[in-house]
Coordinates of C-alpha atoms in Angstrom, one line a residue:
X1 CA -34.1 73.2 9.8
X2 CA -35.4 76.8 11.3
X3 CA -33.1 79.4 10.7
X4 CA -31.7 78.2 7.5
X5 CA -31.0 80.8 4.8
X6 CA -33.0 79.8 1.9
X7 CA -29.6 80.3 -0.3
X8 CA -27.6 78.2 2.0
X9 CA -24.5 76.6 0.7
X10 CA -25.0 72.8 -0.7
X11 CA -21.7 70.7 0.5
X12 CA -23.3 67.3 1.1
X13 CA -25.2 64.9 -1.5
X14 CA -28.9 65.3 0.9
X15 CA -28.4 68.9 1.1
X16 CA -29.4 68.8 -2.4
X17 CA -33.6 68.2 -1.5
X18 CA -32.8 69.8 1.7
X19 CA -32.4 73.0 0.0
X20 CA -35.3 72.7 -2.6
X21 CA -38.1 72.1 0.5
X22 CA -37.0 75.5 2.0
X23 CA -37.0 77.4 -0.9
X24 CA -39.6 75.7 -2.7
X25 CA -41.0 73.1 -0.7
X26 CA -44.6 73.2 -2.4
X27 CA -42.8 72.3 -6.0
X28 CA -42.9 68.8 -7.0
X29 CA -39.7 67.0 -7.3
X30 CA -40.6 63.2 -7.8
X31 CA -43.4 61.9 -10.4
X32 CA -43.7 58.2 -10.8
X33 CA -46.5 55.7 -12.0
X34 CA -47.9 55.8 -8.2
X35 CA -46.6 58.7 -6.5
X36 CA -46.2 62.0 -7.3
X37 CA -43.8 64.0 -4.5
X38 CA -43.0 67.7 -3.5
X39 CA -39.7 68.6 -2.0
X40 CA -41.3 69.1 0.8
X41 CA -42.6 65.2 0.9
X42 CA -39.4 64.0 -0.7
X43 CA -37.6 65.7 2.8
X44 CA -39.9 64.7 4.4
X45 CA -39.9 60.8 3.5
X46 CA -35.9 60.6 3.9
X47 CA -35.9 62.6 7.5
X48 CA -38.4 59.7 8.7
X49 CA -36.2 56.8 6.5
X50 CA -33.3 58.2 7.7
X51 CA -34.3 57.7 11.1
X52 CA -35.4 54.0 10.3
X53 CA -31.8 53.2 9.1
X54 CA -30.2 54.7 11.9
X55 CA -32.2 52.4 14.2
X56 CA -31.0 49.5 11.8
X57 CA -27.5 50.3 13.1
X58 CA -26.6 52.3 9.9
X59 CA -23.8 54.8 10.6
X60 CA -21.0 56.4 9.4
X61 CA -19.5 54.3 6.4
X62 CA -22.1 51.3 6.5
X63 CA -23.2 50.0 3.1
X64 CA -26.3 49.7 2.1
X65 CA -27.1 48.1 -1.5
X66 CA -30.3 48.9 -3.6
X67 CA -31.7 46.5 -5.5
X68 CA -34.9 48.4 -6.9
X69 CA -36.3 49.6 -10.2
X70 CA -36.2 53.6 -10.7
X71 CA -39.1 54.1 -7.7
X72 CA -39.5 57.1 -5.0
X73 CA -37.8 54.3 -2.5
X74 CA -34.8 54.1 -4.7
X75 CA -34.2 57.8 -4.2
X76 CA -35.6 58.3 -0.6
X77 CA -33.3 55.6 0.3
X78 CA -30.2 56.5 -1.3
X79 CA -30.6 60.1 0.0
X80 CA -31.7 58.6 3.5
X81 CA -28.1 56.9 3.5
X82 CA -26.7 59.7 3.0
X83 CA -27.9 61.8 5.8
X84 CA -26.5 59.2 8.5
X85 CA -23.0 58.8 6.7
X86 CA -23.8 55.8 5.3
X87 CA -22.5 54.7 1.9
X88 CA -25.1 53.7 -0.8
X89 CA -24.2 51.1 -3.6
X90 CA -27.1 51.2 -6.6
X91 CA -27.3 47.5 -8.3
X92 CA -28.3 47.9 -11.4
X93 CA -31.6 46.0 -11.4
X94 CA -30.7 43.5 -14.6
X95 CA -27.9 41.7 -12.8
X96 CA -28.1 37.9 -12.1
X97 CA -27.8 36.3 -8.6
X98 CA -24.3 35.7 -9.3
X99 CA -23.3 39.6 -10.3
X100 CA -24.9 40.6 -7.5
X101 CA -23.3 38.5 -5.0
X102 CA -20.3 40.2 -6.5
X103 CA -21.4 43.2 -5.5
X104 CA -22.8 42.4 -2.0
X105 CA -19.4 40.9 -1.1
X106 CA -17.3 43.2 -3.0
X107 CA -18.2 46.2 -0.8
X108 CA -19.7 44.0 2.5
X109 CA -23.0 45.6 2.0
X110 CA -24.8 45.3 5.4
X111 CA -28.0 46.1 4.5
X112 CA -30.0 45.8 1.2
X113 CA -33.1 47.6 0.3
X114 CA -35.3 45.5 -2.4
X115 CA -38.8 44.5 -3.2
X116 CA -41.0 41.6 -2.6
X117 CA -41.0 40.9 -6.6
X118 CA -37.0 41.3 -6.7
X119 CA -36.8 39.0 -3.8
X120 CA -36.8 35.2 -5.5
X121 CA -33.6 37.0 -7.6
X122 CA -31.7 37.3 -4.7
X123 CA -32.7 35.4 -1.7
X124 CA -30.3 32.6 -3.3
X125 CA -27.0 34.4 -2.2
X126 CA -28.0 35.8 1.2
X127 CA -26.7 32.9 2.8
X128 CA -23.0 33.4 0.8
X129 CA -22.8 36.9 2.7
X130 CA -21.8 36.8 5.5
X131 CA -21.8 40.8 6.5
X132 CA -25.8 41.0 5.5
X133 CA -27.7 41.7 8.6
X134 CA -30.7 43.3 7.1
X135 CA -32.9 43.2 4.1
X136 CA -35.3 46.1 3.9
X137 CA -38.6 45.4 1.5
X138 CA -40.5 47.1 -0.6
X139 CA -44.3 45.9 -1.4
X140 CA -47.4 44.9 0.2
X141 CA -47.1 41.3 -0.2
X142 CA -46.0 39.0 2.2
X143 CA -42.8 37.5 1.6
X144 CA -41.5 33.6 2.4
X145 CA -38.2 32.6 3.1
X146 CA -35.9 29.9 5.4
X147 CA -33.3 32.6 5.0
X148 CA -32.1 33.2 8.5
X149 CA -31.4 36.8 7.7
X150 CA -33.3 39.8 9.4
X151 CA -36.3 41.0 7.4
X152 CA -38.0 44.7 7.8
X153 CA -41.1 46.8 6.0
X154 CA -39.9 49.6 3.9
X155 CA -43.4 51.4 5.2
X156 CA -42.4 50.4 8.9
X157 CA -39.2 52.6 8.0
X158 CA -41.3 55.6 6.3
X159 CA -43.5 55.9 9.3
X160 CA -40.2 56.5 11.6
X161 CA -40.2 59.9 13.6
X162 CA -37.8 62.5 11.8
X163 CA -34.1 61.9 12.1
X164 CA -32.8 63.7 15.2
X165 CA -29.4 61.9 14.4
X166 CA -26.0 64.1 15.4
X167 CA -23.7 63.1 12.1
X168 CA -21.9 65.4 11.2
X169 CA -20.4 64.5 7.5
X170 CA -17.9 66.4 5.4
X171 CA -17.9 66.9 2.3
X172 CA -14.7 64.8 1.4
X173 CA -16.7 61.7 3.4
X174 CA -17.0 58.4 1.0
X175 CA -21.7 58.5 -0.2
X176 CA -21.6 56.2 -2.7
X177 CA -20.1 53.2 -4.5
X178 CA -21.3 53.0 -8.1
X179 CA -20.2 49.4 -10.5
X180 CA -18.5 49.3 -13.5
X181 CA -20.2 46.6 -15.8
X182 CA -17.4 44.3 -15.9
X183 CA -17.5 44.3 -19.4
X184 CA -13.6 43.6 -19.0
X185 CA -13.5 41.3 -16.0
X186 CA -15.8 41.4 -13.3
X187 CA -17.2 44.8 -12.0
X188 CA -15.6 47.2 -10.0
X189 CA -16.4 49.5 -7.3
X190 CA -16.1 53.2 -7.9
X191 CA -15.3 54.8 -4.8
X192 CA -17.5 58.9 -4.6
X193 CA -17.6 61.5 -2.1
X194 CA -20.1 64.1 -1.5
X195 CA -17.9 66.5 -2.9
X196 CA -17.7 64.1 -6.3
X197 CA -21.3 64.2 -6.6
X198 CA -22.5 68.1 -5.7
X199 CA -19.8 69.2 -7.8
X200 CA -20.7 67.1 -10.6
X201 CA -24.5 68.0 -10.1
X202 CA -23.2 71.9 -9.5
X203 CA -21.2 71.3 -13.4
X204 CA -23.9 69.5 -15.4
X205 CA -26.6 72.3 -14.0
X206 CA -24.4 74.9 -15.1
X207 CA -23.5 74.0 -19.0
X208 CA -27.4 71.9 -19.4
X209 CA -28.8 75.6 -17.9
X210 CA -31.2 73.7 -15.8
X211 CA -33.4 75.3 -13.5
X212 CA -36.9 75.2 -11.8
X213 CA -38.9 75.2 -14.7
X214 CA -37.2 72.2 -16.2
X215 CA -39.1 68.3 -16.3
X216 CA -36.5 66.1 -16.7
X217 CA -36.8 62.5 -17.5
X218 CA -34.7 59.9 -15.6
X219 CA -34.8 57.1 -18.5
X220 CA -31.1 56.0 -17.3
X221 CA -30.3 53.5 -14.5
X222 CA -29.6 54.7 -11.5
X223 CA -26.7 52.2 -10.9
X224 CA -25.4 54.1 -14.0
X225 CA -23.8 57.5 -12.7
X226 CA -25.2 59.3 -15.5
X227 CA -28.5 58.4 -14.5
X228 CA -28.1 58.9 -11.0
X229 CA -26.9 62.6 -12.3
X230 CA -30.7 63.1 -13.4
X231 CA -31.6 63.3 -9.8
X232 CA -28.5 65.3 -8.5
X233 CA -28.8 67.7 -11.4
X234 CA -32.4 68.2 -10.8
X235 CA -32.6 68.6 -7.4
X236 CA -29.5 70.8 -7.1
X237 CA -31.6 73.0 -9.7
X238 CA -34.8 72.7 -8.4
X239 CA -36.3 71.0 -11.1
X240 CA -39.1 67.6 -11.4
X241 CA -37.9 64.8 -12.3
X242 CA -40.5 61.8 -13.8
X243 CA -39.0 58.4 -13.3
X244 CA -39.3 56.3 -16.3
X245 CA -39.1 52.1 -16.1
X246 CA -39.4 51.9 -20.0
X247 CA -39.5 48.6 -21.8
X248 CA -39.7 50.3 -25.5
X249 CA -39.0 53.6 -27.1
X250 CA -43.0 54.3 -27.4
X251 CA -43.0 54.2 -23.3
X252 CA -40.2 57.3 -23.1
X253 CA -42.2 58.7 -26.0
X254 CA -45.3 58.9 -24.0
X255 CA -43.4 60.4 -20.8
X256 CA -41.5 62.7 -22.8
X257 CA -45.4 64.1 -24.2
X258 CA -47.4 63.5 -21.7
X259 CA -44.9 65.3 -19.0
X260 CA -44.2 67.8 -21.1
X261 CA -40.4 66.6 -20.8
X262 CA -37.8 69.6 -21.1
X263 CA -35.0 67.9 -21.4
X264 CA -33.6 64.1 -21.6
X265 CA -30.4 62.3 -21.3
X266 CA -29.5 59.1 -23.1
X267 CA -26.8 57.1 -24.7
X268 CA -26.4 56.2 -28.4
X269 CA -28.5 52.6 -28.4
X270 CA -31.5 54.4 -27.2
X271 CA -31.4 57.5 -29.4
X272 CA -31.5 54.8 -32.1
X273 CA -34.2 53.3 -31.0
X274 CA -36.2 57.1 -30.8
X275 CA -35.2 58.0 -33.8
X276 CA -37.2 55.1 -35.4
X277 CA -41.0 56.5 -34.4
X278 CA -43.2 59.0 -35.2
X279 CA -43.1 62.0 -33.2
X280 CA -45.7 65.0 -32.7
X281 CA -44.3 68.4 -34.5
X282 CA -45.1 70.1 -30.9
X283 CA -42.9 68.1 -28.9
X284 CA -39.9 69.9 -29.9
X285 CA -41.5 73.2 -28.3
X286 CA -41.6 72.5 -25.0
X287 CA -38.1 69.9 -25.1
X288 CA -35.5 72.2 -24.3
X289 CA -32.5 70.1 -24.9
X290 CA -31.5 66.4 -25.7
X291 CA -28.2 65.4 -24.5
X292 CA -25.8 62.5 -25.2
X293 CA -23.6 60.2 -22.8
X294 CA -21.9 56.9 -22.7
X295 CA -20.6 56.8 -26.3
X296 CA -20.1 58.6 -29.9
X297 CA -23.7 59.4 -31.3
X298 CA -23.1 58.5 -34.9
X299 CA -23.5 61.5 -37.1
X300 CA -26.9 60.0 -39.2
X301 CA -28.3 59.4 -35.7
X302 CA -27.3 63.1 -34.6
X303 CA -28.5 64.6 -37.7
X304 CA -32.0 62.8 -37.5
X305 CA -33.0 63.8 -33.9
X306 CA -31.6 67.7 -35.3
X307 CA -34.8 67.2 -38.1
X308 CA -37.4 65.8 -35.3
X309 CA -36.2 67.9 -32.4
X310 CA -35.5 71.6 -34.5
X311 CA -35.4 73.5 -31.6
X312 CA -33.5 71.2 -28.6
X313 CA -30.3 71.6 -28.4
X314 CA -27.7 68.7 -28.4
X315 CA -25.3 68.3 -25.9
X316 CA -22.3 65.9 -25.8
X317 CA -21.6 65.1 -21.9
X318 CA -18.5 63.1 -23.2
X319 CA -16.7 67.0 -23.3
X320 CA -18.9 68.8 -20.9
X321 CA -17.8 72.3 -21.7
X322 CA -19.0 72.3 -24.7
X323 CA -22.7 71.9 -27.1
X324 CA -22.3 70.0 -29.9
X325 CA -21.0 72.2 -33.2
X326 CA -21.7 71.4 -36.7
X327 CA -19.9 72.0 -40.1

């Protein structure tokens, strides 16, 4: 946008990259297995998807559910929502057919971006949702179905002209609808606002000290809101972020090396699961901090990643405020 101070107040979630391609629009701010994005690309992509969505008839408070693996489309589309009012719901990309009719239903998702490979998982339910217009795909391969639902290229969308939309959203406006896991019934939808998620990206920036130089590793679903925070965080900071589909602890250890990672969130299970390799003395000099969500770490766990990690610092997001202390 011409004219835009390059210190320009961030009130709404796409604001977030928005801000990054002016001031540093050259950086890079996605790295996956394929694609490796600056901010200036990453605006880029969700200007032009943007676009796409609004000619799908996505507007102001229209759900749209992803059903992806962590992927530049996962993001571009999410943010892409955003930008034309929409409301994004993340599905957590381990579900069954029958959680994520839930879901579709639950919220009357009207459109739902997925891929060609996640397609046999849920083509079953489209017909048992009755608000599902569209289903956006990702992947070269052609897909079959008899499902009588509308079918569209995620690359058609990506080639659209730049969004040229008039929304104008404030800050208090509904961006997102993030699942519980239902591990107490069945899962339920937690209502955010832009102002939820900028101020949370704003606080977690703040204490974890982030900044431009930081790598940060998105090992965390992004139907999880602590790994959706990984992108938030970063961007509001400036930072690259390296999406990570891992399938065993040697796969993050090989991103957090090869990337150079500076720092990592996680939950308990998975810092067990670190804590059980061999790691390089040098990766602690260039990991600036691990930090801990979704549970207690126990204390041997804690005390073992303090021996490999000697100069990270721990944080406990439970009690944001504060770094961990010790006795």
């Amino acid at each position: 946008m011409l004219g835009t101070p390059l210190n320009f107040e961030v009130f709404l979630l796409q604001d977030l990259i928005h801000r990054s391609a002016i001031n540093t629009p050259q950086a890079i701010a996605l790295v996956s297995e394929e694609q490796c994005l600056t901010y200036q690309q990453l605006n880029d992509f969700v200007n032009s998807v943007a676009q796409g969505f609004s000619d799908l008839g996505v507007k102001r408070l229209v759900r749209v559910g992803i059903f992806l693996e962590k992927c530049p489309e996962f993001v571009i589309a999410a943010f892409a929502t955003a930008k034309v009012g929409g409301v994004f719901v993340p599905i957590n990309p381990m579900l069954k057919s029958s959680q994520i009719l839930h879901i579709l239903n639950d919220c009357n998702v009207e459109v739902l971006i997925t891929s060609t490979e996640r397609l046999p998982i849920v083509e079953s339910v489209f017909s048992h949702c009755n608000n599902l217009k569209t289903i956006v795909l990702k992947g070269s391969e052609e897909a079959t179905t008899h499902v009588q639902k509308k079918f569209v290229r995620w690359a058609s969308l990506a080639k659209s002209m730049s969004y040229n939309g008039q929304h104008f959203g404030i800050d208090s406006d509904v961006v997102s609808i993030f699942y519980t896991s239902g591990s107490t019934g069945r899962p339920k939808g937690v209502v955010l606002s832009h102002r939820n998620m900028v101020m949370g990206a704003r606080s977690v920036a703040s204490y974890l000290e982030n900044n431009q130089n930081d790598i940060l590793l998105a090992a965390l679903p992004f139907s999880f809101d602590a790994g959706f925070s990984q992108l938030t965080t970063g961007f509001f900071s400036g930072a690259r972020i390296v999406l990570e589909n891992y399938l065993t602890p040697h796969d993050l250890q090989r991103s957090i090396i090869s990337h150079s990672i500076t720092g990592i969130t996680a939950v308990p299970p998975l810092y067990m699961q670190l804590i059980t390799i061999d790691w390089p003395k040098s990766v602690s000099g260039h990991l600036r901090y691990f930090a801990n969500t979704g549970g207690k770490m126990p204390g041997e766990v804690l005390k073992k990643l303090r021996s490999i990690f000697p100069d990270s610092t721990p944080y406990l997001l439970i009690r944001p405020q504060h770094r961990l202390t010790f006795v």
